[in-house]
Structures are given as structure tokens and as C-alpha cells.
Short mmCIF file of C-alpha atoms and ligand atoms in Angstrom, two decimals:
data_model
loop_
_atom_site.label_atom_id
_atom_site.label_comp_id
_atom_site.label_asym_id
_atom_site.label_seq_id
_atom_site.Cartn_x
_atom_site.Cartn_y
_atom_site.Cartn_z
CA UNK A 1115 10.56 34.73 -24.58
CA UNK A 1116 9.92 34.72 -20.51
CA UNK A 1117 6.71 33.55 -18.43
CA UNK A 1118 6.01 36.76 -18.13
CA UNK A 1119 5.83 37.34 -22.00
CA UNK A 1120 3.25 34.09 -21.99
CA UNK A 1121 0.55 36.37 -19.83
CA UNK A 1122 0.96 34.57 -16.60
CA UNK A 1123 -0.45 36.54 -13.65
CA UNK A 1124 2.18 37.99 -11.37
CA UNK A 1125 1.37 35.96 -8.57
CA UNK A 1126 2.70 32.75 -10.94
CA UNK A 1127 5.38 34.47 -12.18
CA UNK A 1128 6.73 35.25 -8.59
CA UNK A 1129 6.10 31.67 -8.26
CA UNK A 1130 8.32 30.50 -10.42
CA UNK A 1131 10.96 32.99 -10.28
CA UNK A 1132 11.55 31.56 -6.81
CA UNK A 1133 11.74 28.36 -8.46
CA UNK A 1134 14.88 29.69 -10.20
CA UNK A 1135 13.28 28.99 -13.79
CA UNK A 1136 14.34 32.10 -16.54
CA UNK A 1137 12.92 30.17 -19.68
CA UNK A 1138 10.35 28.32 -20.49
CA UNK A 1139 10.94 25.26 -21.66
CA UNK A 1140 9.93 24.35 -25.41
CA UNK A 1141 6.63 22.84 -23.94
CA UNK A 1142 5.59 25.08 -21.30
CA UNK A 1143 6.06 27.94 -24.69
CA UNK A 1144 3.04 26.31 -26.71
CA UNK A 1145 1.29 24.47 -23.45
CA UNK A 1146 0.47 27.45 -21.29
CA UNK A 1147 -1.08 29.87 -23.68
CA UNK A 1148 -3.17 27.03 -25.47
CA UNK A 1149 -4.60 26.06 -22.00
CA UNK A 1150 -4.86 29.47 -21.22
CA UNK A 1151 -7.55 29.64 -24.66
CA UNK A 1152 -9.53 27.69 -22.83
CA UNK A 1153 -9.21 24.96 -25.55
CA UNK A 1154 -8.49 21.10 -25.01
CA UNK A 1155 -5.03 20.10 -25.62
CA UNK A 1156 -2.97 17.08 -27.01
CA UNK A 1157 0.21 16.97 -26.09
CA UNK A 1158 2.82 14.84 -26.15
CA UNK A 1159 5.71 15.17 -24.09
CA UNK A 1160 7.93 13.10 -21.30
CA UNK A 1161 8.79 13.64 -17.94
CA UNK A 1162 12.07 15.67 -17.88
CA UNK A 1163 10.49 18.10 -20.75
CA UNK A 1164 9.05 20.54 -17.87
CA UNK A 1165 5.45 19.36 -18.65
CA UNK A 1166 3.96 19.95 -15.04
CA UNK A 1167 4.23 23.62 -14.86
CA UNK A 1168 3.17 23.46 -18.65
CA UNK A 1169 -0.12 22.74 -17.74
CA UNK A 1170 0.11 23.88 -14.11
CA UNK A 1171 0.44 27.22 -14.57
CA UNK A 1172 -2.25 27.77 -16.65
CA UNK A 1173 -4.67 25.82 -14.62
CA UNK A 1174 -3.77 27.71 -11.93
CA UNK A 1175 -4.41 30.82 -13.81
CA UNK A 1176 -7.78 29.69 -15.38
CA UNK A 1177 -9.03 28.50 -11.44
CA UNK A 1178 -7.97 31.81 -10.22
CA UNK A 1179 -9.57 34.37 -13.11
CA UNK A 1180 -12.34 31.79 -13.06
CA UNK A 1181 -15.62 32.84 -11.22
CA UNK A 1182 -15.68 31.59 -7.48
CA UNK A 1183 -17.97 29.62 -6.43
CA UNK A 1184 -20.21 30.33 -2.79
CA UNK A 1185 -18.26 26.79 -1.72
CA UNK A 1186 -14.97 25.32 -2.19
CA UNK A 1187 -15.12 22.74 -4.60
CA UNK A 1188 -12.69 20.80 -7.34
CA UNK A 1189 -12.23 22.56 -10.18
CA UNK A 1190 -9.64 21.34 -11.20
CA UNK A 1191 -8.65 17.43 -11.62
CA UNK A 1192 -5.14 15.98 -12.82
CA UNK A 1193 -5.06 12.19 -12.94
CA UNK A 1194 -1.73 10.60 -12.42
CA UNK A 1195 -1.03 6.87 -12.91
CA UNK A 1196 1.46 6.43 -9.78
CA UNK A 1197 1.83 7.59 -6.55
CA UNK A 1198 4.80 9.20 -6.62
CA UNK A 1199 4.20 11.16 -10.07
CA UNK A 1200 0.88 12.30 -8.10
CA UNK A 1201 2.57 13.56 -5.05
CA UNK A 1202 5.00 15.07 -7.55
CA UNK A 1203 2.86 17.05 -8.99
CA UNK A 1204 1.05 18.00 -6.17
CA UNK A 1205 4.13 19.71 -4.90
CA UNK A 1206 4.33 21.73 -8.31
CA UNK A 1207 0.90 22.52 -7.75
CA UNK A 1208 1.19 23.95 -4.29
CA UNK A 1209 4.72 25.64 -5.19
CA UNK A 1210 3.26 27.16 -8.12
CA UNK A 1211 -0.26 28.33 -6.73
CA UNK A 1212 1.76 29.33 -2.89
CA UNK A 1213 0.90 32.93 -3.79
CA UNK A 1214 -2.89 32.12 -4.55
CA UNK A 1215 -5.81 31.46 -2.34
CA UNK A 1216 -5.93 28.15 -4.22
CA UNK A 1217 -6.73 24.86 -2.14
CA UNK A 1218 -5.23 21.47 -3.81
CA UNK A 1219 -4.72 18.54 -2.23
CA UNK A 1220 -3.22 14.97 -3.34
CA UNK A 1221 -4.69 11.42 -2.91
CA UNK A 1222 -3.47 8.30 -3.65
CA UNK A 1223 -3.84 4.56 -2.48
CA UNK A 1224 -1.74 2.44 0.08
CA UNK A 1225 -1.83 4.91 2.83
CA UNK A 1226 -5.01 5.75 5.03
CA UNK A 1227 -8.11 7.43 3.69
CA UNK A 1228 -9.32 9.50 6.34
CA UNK A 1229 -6.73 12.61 6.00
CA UNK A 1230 -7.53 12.59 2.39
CA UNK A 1231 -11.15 12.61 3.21
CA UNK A 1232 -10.84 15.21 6.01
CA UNK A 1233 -8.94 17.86 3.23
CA UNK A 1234 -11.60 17.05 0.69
CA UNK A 1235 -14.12 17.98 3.22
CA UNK A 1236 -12.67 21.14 4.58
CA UNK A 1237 -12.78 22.23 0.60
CA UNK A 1238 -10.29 22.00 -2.40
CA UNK A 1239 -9.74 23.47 -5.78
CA UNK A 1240 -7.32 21.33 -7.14
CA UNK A 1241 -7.36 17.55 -6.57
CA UNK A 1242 -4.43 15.53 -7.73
CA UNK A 1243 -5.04 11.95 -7.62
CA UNK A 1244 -4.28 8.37 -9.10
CA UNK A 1245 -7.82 6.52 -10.47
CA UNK A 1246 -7.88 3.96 -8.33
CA UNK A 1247 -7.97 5.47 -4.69
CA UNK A 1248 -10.37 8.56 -6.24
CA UNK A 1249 -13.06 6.09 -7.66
CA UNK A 1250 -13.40 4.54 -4.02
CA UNK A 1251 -13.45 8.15 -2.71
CA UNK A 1252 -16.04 8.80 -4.96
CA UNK A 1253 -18.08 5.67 -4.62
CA UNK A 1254 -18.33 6.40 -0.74
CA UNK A 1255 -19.49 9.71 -2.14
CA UNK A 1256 -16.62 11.37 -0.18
CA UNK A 1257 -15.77 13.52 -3.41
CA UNK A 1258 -18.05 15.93 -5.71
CA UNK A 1259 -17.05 15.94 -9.25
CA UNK A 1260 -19.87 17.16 -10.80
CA UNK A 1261 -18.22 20.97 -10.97
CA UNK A 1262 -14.63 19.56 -12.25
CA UNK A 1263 -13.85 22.43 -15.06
CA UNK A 1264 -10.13 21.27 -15.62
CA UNK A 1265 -9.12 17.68 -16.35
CA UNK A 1266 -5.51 16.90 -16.73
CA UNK A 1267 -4.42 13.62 -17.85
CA UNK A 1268 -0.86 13.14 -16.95
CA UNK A 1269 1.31 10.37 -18.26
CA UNK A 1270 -2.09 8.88 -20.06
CA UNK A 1271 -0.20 6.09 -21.71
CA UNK A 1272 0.97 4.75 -18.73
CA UNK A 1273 -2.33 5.24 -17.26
CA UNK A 1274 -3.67 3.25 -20.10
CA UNK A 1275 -0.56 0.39 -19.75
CA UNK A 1276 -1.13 -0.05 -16.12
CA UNK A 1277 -4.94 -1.10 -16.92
CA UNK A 1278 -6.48 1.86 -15.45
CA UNK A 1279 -8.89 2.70 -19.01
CA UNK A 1280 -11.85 1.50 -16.70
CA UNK A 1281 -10.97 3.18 -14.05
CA UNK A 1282 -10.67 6.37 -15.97
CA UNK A 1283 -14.23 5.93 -17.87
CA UNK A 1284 -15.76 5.38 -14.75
CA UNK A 1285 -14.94 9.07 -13.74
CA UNK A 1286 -15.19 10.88 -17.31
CA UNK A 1287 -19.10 9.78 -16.38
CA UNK A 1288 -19.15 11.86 -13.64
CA UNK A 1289 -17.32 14.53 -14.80
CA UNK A 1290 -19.50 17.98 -15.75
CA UNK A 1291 -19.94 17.18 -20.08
CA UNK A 1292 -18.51 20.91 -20.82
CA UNK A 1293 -14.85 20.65 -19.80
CA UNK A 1294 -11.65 21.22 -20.59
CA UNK A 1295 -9.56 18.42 -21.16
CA UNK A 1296 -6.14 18.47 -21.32
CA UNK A 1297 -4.39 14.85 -22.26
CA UNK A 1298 -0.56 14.57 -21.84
CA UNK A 1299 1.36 11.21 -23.31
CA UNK A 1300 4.68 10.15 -24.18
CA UNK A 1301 3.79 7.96 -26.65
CA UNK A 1302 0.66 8.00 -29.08
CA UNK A 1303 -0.25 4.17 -29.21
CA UNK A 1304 -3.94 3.29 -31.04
CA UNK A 1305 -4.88 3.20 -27.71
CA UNK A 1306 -3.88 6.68 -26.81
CA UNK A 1307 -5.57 7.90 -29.83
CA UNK A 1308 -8.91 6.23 -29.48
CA UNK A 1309 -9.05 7.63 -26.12
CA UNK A 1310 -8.36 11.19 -27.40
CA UNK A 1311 -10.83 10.90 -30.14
CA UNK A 1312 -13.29 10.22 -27.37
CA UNK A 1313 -12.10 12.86 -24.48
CA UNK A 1314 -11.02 15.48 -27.02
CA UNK A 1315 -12.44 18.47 -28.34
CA UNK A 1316 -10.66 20.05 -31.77
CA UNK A 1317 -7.68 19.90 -29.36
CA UNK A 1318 -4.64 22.01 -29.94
CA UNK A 1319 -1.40 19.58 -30.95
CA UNK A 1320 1.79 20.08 -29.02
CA UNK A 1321 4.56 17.73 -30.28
CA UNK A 1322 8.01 18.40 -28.26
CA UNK A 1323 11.15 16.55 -29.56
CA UNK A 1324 11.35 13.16 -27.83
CA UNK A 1325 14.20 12.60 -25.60
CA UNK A 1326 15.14 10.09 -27.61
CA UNK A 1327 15.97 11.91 -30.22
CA UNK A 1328 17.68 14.92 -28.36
CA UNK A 1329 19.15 13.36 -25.49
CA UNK A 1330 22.43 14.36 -26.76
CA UNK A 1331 23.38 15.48 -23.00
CA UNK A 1332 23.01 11.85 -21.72
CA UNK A 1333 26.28 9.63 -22.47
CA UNK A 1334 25.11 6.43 -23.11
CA UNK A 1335 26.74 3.08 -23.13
CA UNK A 1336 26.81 -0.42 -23.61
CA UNK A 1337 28.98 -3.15 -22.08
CA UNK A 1338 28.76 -6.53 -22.89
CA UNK A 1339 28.48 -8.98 -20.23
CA UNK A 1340 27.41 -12.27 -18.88
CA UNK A 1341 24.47 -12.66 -17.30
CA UNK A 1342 25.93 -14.05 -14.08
CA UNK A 1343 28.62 -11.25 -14.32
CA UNK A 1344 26.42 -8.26 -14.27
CA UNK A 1345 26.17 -7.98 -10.27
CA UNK A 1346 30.00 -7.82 -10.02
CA UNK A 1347 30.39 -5.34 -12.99
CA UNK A 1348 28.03 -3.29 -11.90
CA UNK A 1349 29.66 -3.01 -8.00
CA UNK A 1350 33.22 -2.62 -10.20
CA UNK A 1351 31.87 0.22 -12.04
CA UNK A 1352 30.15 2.11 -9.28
CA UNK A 1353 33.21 1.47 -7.02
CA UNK A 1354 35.95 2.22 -9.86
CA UNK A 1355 34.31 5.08 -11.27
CA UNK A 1356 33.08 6.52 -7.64
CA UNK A 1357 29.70 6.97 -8.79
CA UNK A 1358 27.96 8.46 -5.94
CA UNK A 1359 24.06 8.63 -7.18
CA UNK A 1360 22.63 5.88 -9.23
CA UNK A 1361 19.73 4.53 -10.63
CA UNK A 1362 19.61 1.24 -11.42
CA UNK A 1363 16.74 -0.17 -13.43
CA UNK A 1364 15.41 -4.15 -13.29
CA UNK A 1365 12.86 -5.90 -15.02
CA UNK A 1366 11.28 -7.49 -11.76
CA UNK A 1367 10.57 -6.56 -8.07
CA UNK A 1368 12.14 -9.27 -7.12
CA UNK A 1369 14.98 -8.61 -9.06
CA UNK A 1370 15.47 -5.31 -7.55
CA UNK A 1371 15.04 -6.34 -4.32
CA UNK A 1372 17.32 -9.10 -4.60
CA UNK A 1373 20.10 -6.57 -6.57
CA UNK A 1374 19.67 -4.08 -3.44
CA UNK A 1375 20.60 -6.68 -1.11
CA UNK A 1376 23.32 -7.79 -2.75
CA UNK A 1377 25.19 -4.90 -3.46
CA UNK A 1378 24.35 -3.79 0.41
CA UNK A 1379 26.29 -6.98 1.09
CA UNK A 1380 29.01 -5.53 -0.46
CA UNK A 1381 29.31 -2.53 1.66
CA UNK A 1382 27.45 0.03 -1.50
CA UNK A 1383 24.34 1.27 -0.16
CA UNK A 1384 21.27 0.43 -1.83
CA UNK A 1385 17.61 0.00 -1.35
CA UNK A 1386 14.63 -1.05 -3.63
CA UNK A 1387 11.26 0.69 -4.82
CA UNK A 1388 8.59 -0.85 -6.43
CA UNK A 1389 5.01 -1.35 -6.35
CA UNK A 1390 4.72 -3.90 -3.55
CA UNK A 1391 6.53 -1.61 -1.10
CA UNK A 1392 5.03 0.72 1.65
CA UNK A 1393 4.13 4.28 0.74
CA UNK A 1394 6.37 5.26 3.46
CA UNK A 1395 9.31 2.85 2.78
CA UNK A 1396 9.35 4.37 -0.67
CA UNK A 1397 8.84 7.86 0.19
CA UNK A 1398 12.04 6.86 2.42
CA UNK A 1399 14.05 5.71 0.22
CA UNK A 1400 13.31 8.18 -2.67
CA UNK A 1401 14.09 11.02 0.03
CA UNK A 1402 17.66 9.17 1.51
CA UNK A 1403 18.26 8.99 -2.42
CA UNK A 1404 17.56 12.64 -3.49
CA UNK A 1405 19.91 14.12 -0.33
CA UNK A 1406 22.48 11.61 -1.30
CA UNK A 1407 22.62 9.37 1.95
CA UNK A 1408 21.47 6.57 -0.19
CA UNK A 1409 24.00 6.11 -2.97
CA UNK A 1410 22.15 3.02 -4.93
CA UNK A 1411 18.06 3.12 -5.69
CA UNK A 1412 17.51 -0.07 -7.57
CA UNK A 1413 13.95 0.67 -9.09
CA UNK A 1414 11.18 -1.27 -11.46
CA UNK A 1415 9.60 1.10 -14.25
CA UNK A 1416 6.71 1.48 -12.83
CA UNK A 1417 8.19 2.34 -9.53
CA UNK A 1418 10.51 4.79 -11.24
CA UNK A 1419 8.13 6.79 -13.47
CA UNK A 1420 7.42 10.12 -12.87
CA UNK A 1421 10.64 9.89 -9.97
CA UNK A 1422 12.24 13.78 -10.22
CA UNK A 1423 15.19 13.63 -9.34
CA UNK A 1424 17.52 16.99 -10.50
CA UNK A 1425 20.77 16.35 -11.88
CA UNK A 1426 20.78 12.58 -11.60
CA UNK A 1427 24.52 11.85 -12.91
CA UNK A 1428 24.06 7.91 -13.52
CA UNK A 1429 21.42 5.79 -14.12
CA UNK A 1430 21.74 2.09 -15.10
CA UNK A 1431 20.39 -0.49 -17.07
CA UNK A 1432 20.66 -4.00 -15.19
CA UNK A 1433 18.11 -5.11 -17.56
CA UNK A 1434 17.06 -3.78 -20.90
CA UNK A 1435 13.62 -3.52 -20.39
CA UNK A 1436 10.71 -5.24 -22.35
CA UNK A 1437 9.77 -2.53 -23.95
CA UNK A 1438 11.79 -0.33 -25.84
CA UNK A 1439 10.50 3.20 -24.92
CA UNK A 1440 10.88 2.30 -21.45
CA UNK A 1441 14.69 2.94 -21.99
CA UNK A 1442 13.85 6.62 -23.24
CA UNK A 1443 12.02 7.04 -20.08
CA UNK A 1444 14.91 5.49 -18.22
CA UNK A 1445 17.67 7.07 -19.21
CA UNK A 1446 15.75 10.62 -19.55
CA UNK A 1447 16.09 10.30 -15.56
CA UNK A 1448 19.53 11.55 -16.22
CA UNK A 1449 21.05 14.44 -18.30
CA UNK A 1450 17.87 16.53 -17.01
CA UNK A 1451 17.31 20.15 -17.42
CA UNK A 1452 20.60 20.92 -19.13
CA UNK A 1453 22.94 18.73 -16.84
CA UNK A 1454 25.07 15.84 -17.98
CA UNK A 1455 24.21 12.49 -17.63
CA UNK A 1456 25.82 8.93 -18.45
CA UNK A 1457 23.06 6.02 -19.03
CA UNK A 1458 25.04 3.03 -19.21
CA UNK A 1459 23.49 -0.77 -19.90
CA UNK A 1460 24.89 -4.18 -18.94
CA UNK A 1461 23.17 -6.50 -22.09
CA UNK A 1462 23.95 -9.89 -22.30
CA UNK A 1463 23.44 -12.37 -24.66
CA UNK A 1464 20.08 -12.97 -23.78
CA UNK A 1465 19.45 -9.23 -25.05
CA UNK A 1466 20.51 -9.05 -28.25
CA UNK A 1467 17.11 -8.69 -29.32
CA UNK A 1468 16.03 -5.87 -27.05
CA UNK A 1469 18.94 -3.78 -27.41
CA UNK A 1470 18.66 -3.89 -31.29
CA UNK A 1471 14.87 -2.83 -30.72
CA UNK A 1472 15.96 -0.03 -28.81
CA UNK A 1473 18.33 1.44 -30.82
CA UNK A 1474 15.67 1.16 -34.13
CA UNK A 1475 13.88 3.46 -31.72
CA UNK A 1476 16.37 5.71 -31.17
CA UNK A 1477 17.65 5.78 -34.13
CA UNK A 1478 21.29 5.53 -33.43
CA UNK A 1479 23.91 2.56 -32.27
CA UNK A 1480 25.05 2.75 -29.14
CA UNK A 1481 28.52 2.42 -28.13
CA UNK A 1482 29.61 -1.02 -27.06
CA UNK A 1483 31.90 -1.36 -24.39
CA UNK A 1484 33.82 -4.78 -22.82
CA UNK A 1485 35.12 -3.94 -19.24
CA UNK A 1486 38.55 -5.55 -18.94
CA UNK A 1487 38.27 -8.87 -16.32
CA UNK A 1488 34.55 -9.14 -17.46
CA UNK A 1489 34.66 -10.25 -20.92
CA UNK A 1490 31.51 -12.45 -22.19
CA UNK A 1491 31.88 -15.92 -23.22
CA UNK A 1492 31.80 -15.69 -26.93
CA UNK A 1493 29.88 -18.91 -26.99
CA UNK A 1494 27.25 -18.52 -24.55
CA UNK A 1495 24.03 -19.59 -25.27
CA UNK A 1496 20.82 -17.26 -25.19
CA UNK A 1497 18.75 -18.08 -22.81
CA UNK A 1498 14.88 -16.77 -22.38
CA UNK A 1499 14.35 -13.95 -20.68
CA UNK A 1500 12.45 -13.63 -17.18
CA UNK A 1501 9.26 -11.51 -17.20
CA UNK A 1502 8.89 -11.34 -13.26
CA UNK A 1503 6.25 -13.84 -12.69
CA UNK A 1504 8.36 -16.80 -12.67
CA UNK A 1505 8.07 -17.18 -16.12
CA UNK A 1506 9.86 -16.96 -19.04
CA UNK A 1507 9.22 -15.74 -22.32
CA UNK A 1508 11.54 -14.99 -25.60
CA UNK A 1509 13.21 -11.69 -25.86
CA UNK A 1510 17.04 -13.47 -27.04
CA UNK A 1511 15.78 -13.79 -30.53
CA UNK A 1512 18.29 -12.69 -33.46
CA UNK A 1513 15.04 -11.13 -35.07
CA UNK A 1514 15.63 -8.16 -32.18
CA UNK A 1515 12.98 -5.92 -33.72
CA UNK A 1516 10.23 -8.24 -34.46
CA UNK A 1517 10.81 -10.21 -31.06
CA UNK A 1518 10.38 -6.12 -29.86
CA UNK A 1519 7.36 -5.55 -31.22
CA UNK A 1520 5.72 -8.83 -30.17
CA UNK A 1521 6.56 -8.25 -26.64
CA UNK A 1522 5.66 -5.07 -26.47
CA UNK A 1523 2.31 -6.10 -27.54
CA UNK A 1524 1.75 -8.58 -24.94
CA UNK A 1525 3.37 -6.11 -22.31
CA UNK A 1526 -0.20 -4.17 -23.14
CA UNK A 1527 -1.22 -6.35 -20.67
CA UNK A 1528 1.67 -7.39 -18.70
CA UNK A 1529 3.86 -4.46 -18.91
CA UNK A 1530 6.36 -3.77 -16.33
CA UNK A 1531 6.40 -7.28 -15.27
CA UNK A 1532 4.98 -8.32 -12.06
CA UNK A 1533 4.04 -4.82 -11.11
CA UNK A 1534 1.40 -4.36 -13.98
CA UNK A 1535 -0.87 -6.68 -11.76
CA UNK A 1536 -1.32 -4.24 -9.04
CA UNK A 1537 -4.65 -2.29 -10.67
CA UNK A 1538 -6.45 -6.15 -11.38
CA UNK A 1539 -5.97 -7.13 -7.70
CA UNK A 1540 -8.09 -3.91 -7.21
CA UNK A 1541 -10.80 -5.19 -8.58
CA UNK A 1542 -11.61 -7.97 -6.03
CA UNK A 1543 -11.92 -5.68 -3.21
CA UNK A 1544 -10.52 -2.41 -1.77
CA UNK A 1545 -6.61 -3.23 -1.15
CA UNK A 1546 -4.79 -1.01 1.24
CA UNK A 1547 -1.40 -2.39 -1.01
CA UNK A 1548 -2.37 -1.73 -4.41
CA UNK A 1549 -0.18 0.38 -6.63
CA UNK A 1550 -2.35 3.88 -6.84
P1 AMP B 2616 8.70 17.74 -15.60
O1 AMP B 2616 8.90 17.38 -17.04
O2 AMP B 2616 7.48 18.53 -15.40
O3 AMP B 2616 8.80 16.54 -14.71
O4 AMP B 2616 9.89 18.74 -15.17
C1 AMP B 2616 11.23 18.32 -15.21
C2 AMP B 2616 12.16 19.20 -14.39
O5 AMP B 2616 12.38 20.46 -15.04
C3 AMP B 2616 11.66 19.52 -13.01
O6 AMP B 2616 12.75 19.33 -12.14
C4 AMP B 2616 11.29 20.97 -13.06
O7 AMP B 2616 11.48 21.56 -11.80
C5 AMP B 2616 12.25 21.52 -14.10
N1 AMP B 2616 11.71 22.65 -14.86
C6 AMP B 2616 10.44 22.86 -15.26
N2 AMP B 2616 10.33 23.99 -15.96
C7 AMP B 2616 11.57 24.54 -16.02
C8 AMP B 2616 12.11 25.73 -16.62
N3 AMP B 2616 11.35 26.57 -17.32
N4 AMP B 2616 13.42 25.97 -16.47
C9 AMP B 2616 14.20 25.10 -15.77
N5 AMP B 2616 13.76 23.97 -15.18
C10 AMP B 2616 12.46 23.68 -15.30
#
């Protein structure tokens, strides 16, 4: 099967033959002609699976056959819950639609308002944006919805984790009542489904296999360390095994800013990127880290979602996180689109409980590994585990799975640490910092 099999038009397919793509991928096979029915969609799919030009494509192809309207206006809305997975897909969109007359345009919080205003005014088609920044838009009435015939949400259950639900009803009211909808989600929470039961319409069901059940081309790895130890294994392992690109993942801002300057100290390059950094200091960083200048990019979850970066050969866990699907996101930074990957861990004794979580999830044990010169104490003590807002809370537990659950659960409302704050500040005023 090829794109051109799935009835794109040829100005997509020339599009993404200079992408280099041959085949589609298992979700862009039952995505694009579903959206192309015109029907709403459920689908439920990770970063890494090729879900952007899934439903990029066919938007594309829908806004172009469409009628024309006298005036420019948006068609066409995807909703994003970060920056960067925004500006992400706004560079599929424009890649994909180059050979269109199609207008798109990306906006997003923490950066000035005024060029996103000025490119809404000259006239879009496509608008890619993050909730927050496009409800103030659209309370200064800079922004028309009220012709939107597309809406994409991407990465909904992260959406929903990072407290944007009110956000996101807000603009469903002033969205045009006949629509298509087309709902993307890694997970399918209670939450996520009460939300599609709402939005949806008889939607076609797309299920691809999770990556954590066929991430067979990521190596992944345990080694058992001390807590104090892990900063010095992990400079040991990145020196020793000349690991030139890696991802490291923490549990806290502060954590990863603190882990960046550390190993800088010790002459490996790193730098930090999380919600409470600059639009352009991240932009900066993510681009020194993609050309390979930057050989370290310590990163929070929420920082790191949606980050596409090809071939990524190592990413690491300083910190198992909270929640255990947040390791299937993690790791599926590596191994992507058919390369090899290794996804190793440093777990402690603190972590017992999270790393048994994660691997009910995954369904498989993982291998264990002891690094010679960094043995763990065999009788150290668990100790509570820091949640990034100078408290602590449980997570050591010998009841892994239950301790799991729990957490998760109260990460519904705290979940990526400090970071899941960001959309609340929001609400007291407009915030130049916030996260989206
Ligand atoms: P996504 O899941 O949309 O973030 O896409 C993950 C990665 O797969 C991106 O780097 C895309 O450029 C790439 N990709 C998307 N579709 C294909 C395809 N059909 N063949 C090869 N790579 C693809």
C-alpha cells in the first residue's frame, strides 16, 4: 500500500515524497481515508507512530477540495497541549500543504502576540495553536472561529492532564455545531472518554499497537544505583560508552536544571528545558540538540512531549517518572521510525515501586544491570520520593503497583510535577511565562 493508493491528491503526495516517506505508517493507513469520509475519528496513537501526517494530510486534502470561501478564514483548527508539539506540527503542516495555496499559521503563549495577530489578520486556513494563548486571542476577538470545519485534538490526554478541559470547552462553544472532529490520545483514561462521548460523532476507532508493547527496537535497561550515585553513573556511562546524543529525563525543573549544571561542570555539555524557560532558550537548546552541538538535553515530561527528534540513539531515565505511561512516552523518543534505540534507567531504592508499576504496564521485566564501582548499598533505606514542589510524597512502597496507581491518580492534578501548575497561574491574569 503507498499514499498514493490512499487517494491523496498529487500535490500531497509530492509533498511527502520529498519528505523521503515510501509507506505509510500503520496509522496514517486507517487515519487518512477515515478523515478523508468526512467522519469524526477516535484514535489512539503516540508520538513516534507518524500520527501528524495521519491526520494532516487529509485535512489538508478536505481544506483544499473544500469550497473556498470569498475570505480567508480558519478552517481548520488542531489544538496542541505544548508549545513545542504545536510548532511541530505546524512545520508538518506547512511541509505537507508547501504545494497548496493553503495559509496556516502557529500560535502559542510566552512569546509576543502581535505577529500572531498580524498572520491571523492577513488570513489563514489552518491555525495550529495551544488553548491557552488562542482563548486570549479570541477573547480580544483577534480570531474568528465561527467557520472552523476541522478540529484536531492532538495529544488530548495530555491536554486534559495539564488542566486545559476548561480551556478547551470554552472554544468547542464557539466552534460552528456541524464539524468534524478528530480526537487523537495516547491513553483512553475516563476522562478521555467522557470527553469523546461529548465531542464525538459515531466516530471511526483507530487503535495502533502501543509502543509499549512493540518497542522491540528500543534496548532498554535498568541499573541499580544509589540515589546519591546516579549523577556520577550517569557522567561514567555517557563518557565510557561515548554516547554522543542523550536525553535525559527528571521528575522536576529544578532537578533538571540542577543535573544540566552539573554535568556541564564536568566538561559534558548539557542544558535544561522545561516549562519555566524562555520560548527562545528552549527553541535554542532543542535546535543545538537536534544538530548535535549540544550532546546532553536534560528535559521534564512536559517539556519533552511532543520533542521530534529522528534517530535519537539514547535517552535516559534519571528518574522513573510518577506515572507509569510517562516512561512509554519517554523512551518512545528513541528507537523511532525503524532506528535503534537504548532507553536505559538509573532506579534506586526509593523506586522500587515505580519501576514494578512500569513494567505491569509493559508487560515485561526489564533487565537489571549493576555498573561495576557503583554498586547500591544493599541496606539502604527507602526514602520518599520528591514531587518537585518541595514536597515529598510516597512512591518507595513495596506495594509498587498500588503505590502506582494512587499516584497516578493524584498526578491528575499534579502531573509532571511542578510544571503541571503552569495552566492555573493562567487563570489570575494573562502571563507572558505560562506554559502554552
Ligand atoms: P509523529 O508520530 O507524527 O510525531 O511522527 C514521528 C516521526 O515519523 C516523524 O519524524 C515523521 O517525520 C516520521 N514519519 C511520519 N510518517 C512517516 C512515514 N510514512 N514513513 C517514515 N517516517 C514517517
Amino acid at each position: 500500500m503507498t499514499f498514493s493508493d490512499l487517494g491523496l491528491r498529487a500535490e500531497l503526495l509530492r509533498a511527502v515524497e520529498a519528505q523521503g516517506y515510501t509507506t505509510p505508517t500503520p496509522i496514517q493507513l486507517k487515519a487518512i481515508p477515515a478523515v478523508l469520509e468526512g467522519g469524526d475519528l477516535l484514535a489512539s496513537a503516540q508520538t513516534g507512530t507518524g500520527k501528524t501526517a495521519g491526520f494532516t494530510l487529509p485535512m489538508l486534502q478536505r481544506l483544499a477540495d473544500g469550497p473556498r470561501p470569498t475570505k480567508r478564514q480558519v478552517r481548520a483548527l488542531v489544538l496542541t497541549p505544548t508549545r513545542e508539539l504545536a510548532a511541530q506540527v505546524g512545520e508538518s503542516v506547512a511541509d505537507y500543504g508547501r504545494h497548496l495555496t493553503l495559509k496556516s499559521h502557529v500560535i502559542f503563549g510566552g512569546v509576543g502576540q502581535q505577529p500572531q495577530v498580524d498572520a491571523i489578520r492577513a488570513g489563514l486556513d489552518v491555525l495550529v495553536a495551544t488553548p491557552g494563548r488562542l482563548l486570549d486571542l479570541h477573547q480580544q476577538k483577534h480570531v474568528d472561529l465561527s467557520k472552523v470545519e476541522i478540529l484536531v485534538l492532538d495529544e488530548a490526554d495530555r491536554m486534559l492532564d495539564m488542566g486545559f478541559i476548561h480551556d478547551i470547552k470554552k472554544i468547542l462553544r464557539v466552534l460552528p455545531e456541524k464539524r468534524q472532529n478528530l480526537l487523537f490520545s495516547a491513553t483512553f483514561s475516563n476522562e478521555i472518554q467522557a470527553l469523546a462521548g461529548k465531542l464525538l460523532d459515531d466516530p471511526a476507532m483507530i487503535e495502533v499497537a502501543r509502543r509499549n508493547t512493540t518497542a522491540e527496537l528500543v534496548d532498554q535497561a535498568i541499573y541499580r544505583v544509589d540515589r546519591e550515585k546516579k549523577r556520577d553513573l550517569l557522567a561514567h556511562l555517557i563518557t565510557e560508552h561515548d554516547w554522543q546524543q542523550v536525553l535525559v529525563f527528571t521528575r522536576t525543573k529544578h532537578g533538571a536544571n540542577r543535573l544540566a549544571e552539573q554535568l556541564s561542570k564536568q566538561d559534558i555539555p548539557a542544558m535544561a528545558i522545561h516549562g519555566n524557560k524562555s520560548q527562545s532558550a528552549r527553541t535554542k537548546a532543542l535546535a543545538a540538540f537536534k544538530t548535535g552541538d549540544l550532546q546532553v538535553l536534560v528535559a521534564t515530561d512536559i517539556a519533552a512531549r511532543g520533542l521530534d527528534i529522528e534517530e535519537l540513539p539514547h535517552v535516559v531515565n534519571f528518574e522513573l517518572p510518577n506515572v507509569a505511561e510517562d516512561y512509554v512516552h519517554r523512551i518512545g523518543r528513541t528507537g523511532r521510525a525503524g532506528s535503534e534505540g537504548k532507553a536505559v534507567s538509573l532506579v534506586c531504592v526509593d523506586e522500587h515501586g515505580l519501576l514494578k508499576g512500569i513494567e505491569r504496564l509493559i508487560k515485561r521485566d526489564l533487565e537489571k544491570r549493576i555498573e561495576p564501582g557503583f554498586e547500591p548499598d544493599p541496606n539502604a533505606k527507602p526514602e520518599p520520593i520528591e514531587n518537585g514542589r518541595g514536597k515529598r510524597s510516597g512512591g518507595g512502597g513495596r506495594n509498587g503497583g498500588q503505590d502506582q496507581r494512587r499516584q497516578g491518580q493524584a498526578a491528575g492534578q499534579r502531573r509532571g510535577g511542578d510544571e503541571a501548575r503552569a495552566p492555573r497561574r493562567r487563570r489570575g491574569g494573562r502571563s507572558g511565562s505560562r506554559q502554552a
